[in-house]
Backbone as a ProteinNet text record, in pm:
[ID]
protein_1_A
[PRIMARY]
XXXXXXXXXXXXXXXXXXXXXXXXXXXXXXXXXXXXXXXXXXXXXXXXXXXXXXXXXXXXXXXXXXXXXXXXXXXXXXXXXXXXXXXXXXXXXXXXXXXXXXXXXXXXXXXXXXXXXXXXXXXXXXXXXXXXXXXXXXXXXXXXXXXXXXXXXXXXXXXXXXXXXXXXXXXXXXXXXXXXXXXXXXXXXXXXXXXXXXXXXXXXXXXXXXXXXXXX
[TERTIARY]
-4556.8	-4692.6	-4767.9	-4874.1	-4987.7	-4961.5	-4974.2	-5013.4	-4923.2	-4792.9	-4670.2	-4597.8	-4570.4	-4503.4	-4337.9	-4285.9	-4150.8	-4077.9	-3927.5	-3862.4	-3798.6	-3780.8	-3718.8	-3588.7	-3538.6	-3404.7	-3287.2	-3166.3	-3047.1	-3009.9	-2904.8	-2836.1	-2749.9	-2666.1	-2639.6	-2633.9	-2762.9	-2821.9	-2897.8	-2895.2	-2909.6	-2818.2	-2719.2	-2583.5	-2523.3	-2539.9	-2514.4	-2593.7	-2667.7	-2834.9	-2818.2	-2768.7	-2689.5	-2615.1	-2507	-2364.7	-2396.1	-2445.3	-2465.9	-2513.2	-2648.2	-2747.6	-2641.9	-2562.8	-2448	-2343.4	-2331.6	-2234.9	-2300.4	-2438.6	-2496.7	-2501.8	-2551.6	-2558.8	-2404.4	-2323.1	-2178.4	-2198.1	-2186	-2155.3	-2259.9	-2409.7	-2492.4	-2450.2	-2365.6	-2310.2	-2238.1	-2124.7	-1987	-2031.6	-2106.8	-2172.4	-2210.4	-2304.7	-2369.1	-2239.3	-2156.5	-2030.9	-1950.4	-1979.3	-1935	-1808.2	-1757.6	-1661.5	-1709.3	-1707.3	-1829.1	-1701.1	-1583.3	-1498.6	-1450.1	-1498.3	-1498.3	-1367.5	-1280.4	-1187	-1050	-1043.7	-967.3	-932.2	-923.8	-899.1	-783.6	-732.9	-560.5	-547.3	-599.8	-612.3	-447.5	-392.6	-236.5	-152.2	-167.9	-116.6	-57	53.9	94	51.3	9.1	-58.7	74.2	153.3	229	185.1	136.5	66.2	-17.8	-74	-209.4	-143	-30.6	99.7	136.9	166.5	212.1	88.7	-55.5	-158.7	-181.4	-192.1	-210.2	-133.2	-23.9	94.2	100.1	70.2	-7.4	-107	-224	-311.9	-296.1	-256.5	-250.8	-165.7	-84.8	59.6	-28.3	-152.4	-195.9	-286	-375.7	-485.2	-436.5	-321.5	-268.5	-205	-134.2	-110.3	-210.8	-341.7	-448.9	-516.3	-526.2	-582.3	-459	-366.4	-233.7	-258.8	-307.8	-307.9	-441.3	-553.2	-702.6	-652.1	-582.1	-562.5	-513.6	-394.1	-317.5	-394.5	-499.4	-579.7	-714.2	-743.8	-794.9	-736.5	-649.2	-585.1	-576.3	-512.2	-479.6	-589.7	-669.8	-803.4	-904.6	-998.5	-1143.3	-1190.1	-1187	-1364.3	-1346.7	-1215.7	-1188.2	-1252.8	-1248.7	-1289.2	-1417.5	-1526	-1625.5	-1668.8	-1681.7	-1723.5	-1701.3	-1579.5	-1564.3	-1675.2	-1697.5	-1811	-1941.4	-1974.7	-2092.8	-2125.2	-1977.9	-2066.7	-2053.7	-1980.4	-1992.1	-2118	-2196.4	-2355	-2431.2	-2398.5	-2458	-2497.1	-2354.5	-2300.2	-2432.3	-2401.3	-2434.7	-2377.9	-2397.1	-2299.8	-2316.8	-2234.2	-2196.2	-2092.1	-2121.8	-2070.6	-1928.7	-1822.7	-1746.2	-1752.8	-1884.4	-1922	-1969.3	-2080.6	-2126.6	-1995.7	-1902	-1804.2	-1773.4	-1706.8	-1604.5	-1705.4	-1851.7	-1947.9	-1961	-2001.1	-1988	-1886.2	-1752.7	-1626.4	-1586.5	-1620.5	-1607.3	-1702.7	-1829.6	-1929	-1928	-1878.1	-1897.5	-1805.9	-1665.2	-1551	-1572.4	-1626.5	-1608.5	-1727.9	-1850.8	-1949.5	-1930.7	-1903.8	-1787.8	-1698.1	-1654.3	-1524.4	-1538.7	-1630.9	-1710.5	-1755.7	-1823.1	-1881.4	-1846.2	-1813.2	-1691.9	-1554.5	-1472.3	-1341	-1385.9	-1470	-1465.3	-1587	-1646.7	-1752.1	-1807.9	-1735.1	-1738.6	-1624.1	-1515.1	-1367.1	-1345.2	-1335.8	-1296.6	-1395.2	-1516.2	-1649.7	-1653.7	-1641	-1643.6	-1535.1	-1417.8	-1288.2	-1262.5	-1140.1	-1085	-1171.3	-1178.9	-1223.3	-1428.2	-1453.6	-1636.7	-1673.4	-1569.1	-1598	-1565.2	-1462.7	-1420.8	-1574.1	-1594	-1705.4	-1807	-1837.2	-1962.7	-1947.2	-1845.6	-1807.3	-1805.3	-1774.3	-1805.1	-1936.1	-2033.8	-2156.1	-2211.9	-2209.7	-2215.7	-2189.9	-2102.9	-2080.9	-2053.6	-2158	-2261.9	-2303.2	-2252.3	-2340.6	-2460.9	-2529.6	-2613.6	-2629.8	-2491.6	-2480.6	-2399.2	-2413.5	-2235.5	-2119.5	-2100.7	-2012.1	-1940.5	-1977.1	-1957.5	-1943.2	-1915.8	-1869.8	-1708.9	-1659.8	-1501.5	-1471.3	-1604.3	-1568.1	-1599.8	-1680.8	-1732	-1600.7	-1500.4	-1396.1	-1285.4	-1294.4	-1205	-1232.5	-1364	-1436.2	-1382.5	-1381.5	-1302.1	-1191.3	-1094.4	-960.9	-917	-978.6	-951.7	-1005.5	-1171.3	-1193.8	-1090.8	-1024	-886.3	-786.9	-791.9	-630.2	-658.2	-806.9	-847.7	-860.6	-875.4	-899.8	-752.3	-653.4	-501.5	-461.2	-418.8	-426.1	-438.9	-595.3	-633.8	-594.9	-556.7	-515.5	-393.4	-290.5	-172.2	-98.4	-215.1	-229.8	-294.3	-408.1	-462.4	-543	-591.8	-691	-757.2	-833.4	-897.9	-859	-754.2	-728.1	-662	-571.6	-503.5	-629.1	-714.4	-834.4	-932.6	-964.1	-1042.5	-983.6	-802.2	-779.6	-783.4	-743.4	-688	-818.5	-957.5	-1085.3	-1092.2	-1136.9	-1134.3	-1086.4	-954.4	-857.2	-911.2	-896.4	-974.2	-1129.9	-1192	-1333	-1308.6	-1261.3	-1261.1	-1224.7	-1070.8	-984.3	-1048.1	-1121	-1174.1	-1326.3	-1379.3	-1560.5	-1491.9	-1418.7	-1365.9	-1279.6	-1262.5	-1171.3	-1314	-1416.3	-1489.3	-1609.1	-1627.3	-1739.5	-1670.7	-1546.4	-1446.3	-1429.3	-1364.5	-1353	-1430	-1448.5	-1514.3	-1458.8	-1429.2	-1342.5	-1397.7	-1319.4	-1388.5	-1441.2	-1553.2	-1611.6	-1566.9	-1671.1	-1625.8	-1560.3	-1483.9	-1452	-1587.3	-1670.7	-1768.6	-1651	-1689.2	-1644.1	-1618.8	-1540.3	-1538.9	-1631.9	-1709.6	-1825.4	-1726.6	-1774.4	-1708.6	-1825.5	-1734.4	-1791.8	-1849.1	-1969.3	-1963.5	-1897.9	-1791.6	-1723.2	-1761.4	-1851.3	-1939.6	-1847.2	-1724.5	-1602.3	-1619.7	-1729.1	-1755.4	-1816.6	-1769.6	-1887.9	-2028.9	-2119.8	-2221.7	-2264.6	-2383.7	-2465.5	-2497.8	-2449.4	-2594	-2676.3	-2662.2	-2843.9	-2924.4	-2828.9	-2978.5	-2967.9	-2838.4	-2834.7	-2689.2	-2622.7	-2538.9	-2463.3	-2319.6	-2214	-2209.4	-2245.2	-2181.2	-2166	-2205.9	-2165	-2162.8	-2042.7	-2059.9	-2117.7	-2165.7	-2252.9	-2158.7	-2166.1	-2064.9	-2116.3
1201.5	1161.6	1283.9	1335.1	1422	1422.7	1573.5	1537.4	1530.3	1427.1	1463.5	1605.5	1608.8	1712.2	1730.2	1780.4	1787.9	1851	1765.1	1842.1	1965.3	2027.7	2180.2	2153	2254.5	2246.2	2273.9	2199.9	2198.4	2327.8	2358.4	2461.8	2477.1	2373.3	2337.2	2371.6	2321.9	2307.2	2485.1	2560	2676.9	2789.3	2733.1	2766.4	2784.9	2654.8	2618.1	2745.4	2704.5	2820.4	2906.1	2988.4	3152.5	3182.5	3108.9	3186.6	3117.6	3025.8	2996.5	3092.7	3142.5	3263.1	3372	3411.7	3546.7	3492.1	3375.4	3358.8	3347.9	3324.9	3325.1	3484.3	3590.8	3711.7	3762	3699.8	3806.8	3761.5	3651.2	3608.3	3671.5	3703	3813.1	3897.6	4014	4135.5	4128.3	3997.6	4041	4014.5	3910.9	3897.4	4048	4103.9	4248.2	4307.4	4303.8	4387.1	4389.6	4220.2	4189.5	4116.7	4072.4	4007.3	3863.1	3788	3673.6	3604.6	3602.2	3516.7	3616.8	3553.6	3602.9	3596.1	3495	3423.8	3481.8	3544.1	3629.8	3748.2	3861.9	3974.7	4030.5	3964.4	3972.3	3898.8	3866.4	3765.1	3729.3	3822.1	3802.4	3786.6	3752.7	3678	3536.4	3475.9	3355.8	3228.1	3098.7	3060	3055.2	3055	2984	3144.2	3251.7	3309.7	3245.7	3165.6	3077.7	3045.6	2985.7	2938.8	3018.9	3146.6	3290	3303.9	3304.9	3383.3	3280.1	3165.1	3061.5	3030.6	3047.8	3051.4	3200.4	3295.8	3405	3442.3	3400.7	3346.3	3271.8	3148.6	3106.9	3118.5	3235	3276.6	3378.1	3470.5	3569.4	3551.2	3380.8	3351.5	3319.3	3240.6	3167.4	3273.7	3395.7	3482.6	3556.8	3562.2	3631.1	3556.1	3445.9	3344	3385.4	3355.3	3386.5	3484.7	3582	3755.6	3752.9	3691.2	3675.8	3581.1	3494.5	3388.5	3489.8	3555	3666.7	3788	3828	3966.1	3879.7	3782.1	3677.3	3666.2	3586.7	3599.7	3692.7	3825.2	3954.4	4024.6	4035.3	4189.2	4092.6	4219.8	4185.7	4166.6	4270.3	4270.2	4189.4	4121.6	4029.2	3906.7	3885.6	3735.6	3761.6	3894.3	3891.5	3871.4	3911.4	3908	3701.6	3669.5	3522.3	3440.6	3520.7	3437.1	3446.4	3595.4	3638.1	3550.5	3521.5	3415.5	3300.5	3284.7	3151.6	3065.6	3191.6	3196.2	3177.3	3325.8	3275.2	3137.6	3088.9	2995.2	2848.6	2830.5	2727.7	2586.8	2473	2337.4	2319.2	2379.3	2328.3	2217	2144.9	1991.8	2034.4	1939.4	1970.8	1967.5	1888.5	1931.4	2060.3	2096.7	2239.6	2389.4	2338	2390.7	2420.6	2327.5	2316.7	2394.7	2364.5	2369.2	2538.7	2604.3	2710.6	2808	2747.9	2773.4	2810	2696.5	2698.5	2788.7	2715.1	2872.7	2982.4	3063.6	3176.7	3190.7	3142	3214.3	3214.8	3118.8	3101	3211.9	3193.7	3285.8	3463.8	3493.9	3639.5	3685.4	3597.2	3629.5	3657.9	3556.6	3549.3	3699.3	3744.3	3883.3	3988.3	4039.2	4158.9	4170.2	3996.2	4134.9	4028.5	3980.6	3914.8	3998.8	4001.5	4149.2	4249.1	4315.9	4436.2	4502.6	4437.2	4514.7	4588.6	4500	4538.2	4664.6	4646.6	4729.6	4844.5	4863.6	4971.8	5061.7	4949.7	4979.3	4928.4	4941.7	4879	4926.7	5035.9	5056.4	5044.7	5112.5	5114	4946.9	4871.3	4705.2	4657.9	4702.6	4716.7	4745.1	4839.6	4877.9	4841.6	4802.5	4715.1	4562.5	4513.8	4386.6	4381.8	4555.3	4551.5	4588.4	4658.4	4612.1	4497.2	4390.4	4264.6	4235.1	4263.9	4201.6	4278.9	4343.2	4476.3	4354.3	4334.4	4251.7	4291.2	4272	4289.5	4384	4402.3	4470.3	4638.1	4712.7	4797.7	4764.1	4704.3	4654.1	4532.5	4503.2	4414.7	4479.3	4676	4727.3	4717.4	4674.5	4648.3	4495.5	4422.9	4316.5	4404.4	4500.3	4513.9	4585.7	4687.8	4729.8	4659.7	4514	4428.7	4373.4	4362.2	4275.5	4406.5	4546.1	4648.9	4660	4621.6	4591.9	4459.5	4321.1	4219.7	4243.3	4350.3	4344.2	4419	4543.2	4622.1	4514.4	4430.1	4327.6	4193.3	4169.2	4054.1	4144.6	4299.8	4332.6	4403.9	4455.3	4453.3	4280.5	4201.8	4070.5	4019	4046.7	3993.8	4112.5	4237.9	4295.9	4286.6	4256.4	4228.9	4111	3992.9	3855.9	3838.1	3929.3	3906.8	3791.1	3742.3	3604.3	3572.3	3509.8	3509.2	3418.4	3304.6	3192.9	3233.8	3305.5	3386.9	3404.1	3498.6	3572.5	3448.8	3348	3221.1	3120.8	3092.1	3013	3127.7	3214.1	3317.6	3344.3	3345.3	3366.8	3234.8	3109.5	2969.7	2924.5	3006.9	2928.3	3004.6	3126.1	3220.6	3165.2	3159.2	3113.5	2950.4	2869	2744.2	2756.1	2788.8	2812.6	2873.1	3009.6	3074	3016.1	2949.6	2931.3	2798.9	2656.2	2584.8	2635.5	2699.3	2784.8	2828.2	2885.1	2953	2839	2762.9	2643	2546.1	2547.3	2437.9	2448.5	2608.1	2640.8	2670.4	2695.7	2757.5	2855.4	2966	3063.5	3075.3	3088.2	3141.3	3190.4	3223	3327.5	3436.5	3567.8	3688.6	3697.8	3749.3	3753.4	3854.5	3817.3	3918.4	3990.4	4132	4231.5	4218.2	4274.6	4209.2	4348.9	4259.4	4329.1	4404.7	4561.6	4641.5	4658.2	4667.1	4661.4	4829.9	4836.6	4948.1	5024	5071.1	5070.1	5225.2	5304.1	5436.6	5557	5547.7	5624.1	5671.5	5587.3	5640.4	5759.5	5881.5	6045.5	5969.6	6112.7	6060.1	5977.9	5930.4	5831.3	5937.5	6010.7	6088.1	6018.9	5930	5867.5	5829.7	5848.1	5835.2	5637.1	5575.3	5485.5	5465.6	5388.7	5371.1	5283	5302.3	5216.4	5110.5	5007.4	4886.3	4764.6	4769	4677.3	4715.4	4680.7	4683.5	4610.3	4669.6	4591.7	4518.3	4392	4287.5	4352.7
3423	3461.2	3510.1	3469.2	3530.1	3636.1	3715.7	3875.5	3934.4	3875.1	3987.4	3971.5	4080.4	4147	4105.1	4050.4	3983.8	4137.2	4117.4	4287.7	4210.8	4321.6	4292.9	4240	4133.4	4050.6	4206.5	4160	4270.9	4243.2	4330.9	4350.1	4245.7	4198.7	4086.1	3971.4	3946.9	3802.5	3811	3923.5	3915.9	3868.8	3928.6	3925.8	3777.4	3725.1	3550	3457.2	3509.6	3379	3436.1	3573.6	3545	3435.3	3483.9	3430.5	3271.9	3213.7	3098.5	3035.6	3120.1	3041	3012.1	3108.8	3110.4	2978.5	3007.9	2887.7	2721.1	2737.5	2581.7	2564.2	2678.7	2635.7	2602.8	2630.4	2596.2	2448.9	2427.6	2300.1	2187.7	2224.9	2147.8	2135.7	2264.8	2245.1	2121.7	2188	2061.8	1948.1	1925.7	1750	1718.9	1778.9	1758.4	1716.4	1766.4	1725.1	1622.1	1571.1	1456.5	1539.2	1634.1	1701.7	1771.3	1735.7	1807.5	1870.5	1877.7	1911	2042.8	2157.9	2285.6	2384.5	2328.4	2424.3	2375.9	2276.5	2192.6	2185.4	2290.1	2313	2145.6	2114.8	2025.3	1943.9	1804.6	1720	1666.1	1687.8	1619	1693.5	1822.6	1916.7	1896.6	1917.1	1852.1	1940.7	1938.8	2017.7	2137.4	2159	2285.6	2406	2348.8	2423	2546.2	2463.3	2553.9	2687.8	2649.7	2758.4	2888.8	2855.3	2970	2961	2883.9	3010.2	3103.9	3099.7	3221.3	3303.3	3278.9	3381.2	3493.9	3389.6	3477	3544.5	3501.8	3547.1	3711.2	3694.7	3820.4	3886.4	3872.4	3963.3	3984.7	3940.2	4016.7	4094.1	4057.2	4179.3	4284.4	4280.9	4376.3	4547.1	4436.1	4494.9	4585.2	4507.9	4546.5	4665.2	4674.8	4754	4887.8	4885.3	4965.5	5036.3	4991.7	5049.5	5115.3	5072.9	5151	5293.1	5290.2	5387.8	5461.3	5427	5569.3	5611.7	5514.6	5567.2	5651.8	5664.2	5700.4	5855.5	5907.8	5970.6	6081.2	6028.4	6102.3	6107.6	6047.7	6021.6	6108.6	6178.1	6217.4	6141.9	6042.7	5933.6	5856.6	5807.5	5712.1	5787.4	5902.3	5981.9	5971.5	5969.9	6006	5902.6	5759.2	5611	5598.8	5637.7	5651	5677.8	5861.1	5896.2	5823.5	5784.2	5685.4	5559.4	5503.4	5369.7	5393.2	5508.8	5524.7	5616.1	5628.1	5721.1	5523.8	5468.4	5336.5	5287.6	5213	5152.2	5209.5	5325.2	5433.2	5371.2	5372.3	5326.5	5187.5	5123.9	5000.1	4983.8	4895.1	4867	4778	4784.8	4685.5	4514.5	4552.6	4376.2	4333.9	4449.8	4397	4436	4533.7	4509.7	4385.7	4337	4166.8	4088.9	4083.6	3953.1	3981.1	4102.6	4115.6	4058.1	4117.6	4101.5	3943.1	3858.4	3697	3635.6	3652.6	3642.2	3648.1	3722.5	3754	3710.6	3701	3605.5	3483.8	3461.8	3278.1	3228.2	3309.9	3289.2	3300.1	3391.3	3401.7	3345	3371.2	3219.7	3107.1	3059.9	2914.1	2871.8	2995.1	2994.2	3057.8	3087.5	3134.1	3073.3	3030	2989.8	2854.5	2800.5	2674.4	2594.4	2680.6	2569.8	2609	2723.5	2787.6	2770.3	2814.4	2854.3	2698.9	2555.4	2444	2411.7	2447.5	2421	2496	2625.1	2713.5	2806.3	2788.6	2852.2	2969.9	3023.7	3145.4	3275	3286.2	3401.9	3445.3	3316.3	3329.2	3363.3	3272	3270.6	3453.1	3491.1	3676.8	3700.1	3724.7	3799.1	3810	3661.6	3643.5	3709	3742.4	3793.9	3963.5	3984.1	4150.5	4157.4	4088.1	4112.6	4145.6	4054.1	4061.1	4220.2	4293.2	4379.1	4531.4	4515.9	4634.8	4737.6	4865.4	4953.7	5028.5	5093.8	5171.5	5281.1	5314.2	5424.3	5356.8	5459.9	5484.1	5460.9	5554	5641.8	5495.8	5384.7	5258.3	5165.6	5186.5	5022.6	5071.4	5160.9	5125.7	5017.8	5044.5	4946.9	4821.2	4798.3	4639.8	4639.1	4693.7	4676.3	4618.3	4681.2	4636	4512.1	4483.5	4305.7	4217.5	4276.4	4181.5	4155.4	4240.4	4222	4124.3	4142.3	4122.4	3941	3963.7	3780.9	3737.3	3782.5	3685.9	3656	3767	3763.8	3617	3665.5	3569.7	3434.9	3434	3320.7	3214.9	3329.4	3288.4	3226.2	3282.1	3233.8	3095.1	3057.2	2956.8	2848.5	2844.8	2776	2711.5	2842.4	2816.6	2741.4	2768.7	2697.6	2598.1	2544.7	2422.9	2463.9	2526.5	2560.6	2717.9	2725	2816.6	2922.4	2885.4	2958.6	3068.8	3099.6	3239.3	3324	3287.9	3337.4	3424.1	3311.5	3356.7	3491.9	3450.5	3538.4	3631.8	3637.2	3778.2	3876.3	3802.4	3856.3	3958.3	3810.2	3919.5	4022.9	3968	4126.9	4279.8	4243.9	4396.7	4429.6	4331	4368.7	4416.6	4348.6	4439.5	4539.4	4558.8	4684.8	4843.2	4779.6	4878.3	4903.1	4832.9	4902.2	4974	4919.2	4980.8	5104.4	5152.4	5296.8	5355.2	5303.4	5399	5418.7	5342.4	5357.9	5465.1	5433.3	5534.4	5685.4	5673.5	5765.1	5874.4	6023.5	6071.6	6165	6191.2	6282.5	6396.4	6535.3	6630.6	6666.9	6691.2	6774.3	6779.2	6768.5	6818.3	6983.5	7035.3	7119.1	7226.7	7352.9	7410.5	7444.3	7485.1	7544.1	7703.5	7771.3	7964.3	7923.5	8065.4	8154.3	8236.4	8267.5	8352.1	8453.1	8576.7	8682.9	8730.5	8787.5	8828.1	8971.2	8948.3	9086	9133.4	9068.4	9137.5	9077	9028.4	8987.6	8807.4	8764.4	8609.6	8663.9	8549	8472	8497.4	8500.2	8438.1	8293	8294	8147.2	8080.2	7956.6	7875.8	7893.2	7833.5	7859.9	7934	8070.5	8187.6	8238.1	8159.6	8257.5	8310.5	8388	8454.8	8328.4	8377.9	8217.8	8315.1	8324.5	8375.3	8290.7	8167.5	8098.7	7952.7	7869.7	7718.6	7636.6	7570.3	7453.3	7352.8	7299.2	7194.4	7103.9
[MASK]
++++++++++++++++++++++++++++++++++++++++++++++++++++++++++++++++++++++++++++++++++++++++++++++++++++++++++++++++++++++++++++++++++++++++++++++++++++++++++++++++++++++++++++++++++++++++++++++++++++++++++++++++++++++++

């Protein structure tokens, strides 16, 4: 009807028409290449292949998820990046969980080790994948450090398997696993610093005031 006002697209359906758009452009690349079959790193691969990359696959997300939970755990900056996307994120539903979750793997994947990795190599395809995932802050190129590690690992993988299915489940599983942990979760508080007392026995302030209390 004229005049009405259309509501704003979901997070969702935002979500979808990303990684879709990323996944129609891989599939332009590889046509350009004369390779349009994206999911296929190894055409002479026998199918029970399909079999060990998914079994690998989710023996390396699972693992991967495992190792975030304990650096999680033990590390500051790991709790603090926690609390950071999980300030991002803010209440995501378990649907836009999953839809995210599938999205962005299938969409990434599609494009970095399905028509980048064969096209540009293991590592330029890494890098270009920790670009992608530069946060906002400083204090968030240890996550882009980690999207560089995880693209060599996702990009060893699919080499070794000839296919993309390892790569896909191994993505999904960390991305569900981990936004579901940080949407779920909520961690304590930074701990404040104790207030120190001024007992007249501190050096002088360079700066001209008295230390009696630390800054959090």
């Amino acid at each position: 009807m004229l005049g009405t006002r259309q509501p704003p697209p979901s997070r969702a359906s935002l979500v979808i028409g990303i990684y879709a758009g990323l996944a129609l452009v891989a599939l332009l690349v590889a046509a350009g290449r004369g390779d349009a079959d994206l999911f296929r790193l190894d055409e002479s691969r026998a199918a029970w292949w399909y079999a060990v990359s998914a079994a690998l696959g989710l023996a390396i997300g699972l693992a991967t998820v495992a190792a975030t939970r304990l650096v999680v755990a033990r590390m500051a900056w790991a709790r603090a990046l926690h609390r950071d996307f999980r300030a991002i994120l803010g209440d995501l539903s378990a649907q836009e969980i999953t839809i995210l979750a599938l999205a962005s793997a299938i969409g990434e994947e599609l494009w970095f080790r399905g028509a980048l990795l064969p096209w540009i190599g293991l590592l330029p395809q890494a890098l270009l994948f920790a670009v992608l995932h530069i946060g906002p802050n400083r204090r968030h190129l240890i996550w882009t450090a980690w999207a560089l590690g995880m693209g060599l690992a996702f990009g060893a993988l699919a080499q070794f398997t000839g296919d993309l299915a390892g790569v896909v489940i191994a993505h999904a599983a960390i991305n569900y696993l981990n936004l579901r942990y940080i949407v779920r979760v909520e961690l304590p508080p930074r701990p404040a610093r104790p207030v120190v007392a001024d007992t007249g026995l501190a050096g002088p302030d360079l700066d001209g005031v008295a230390p009696t209390a630390a800054n959090p």
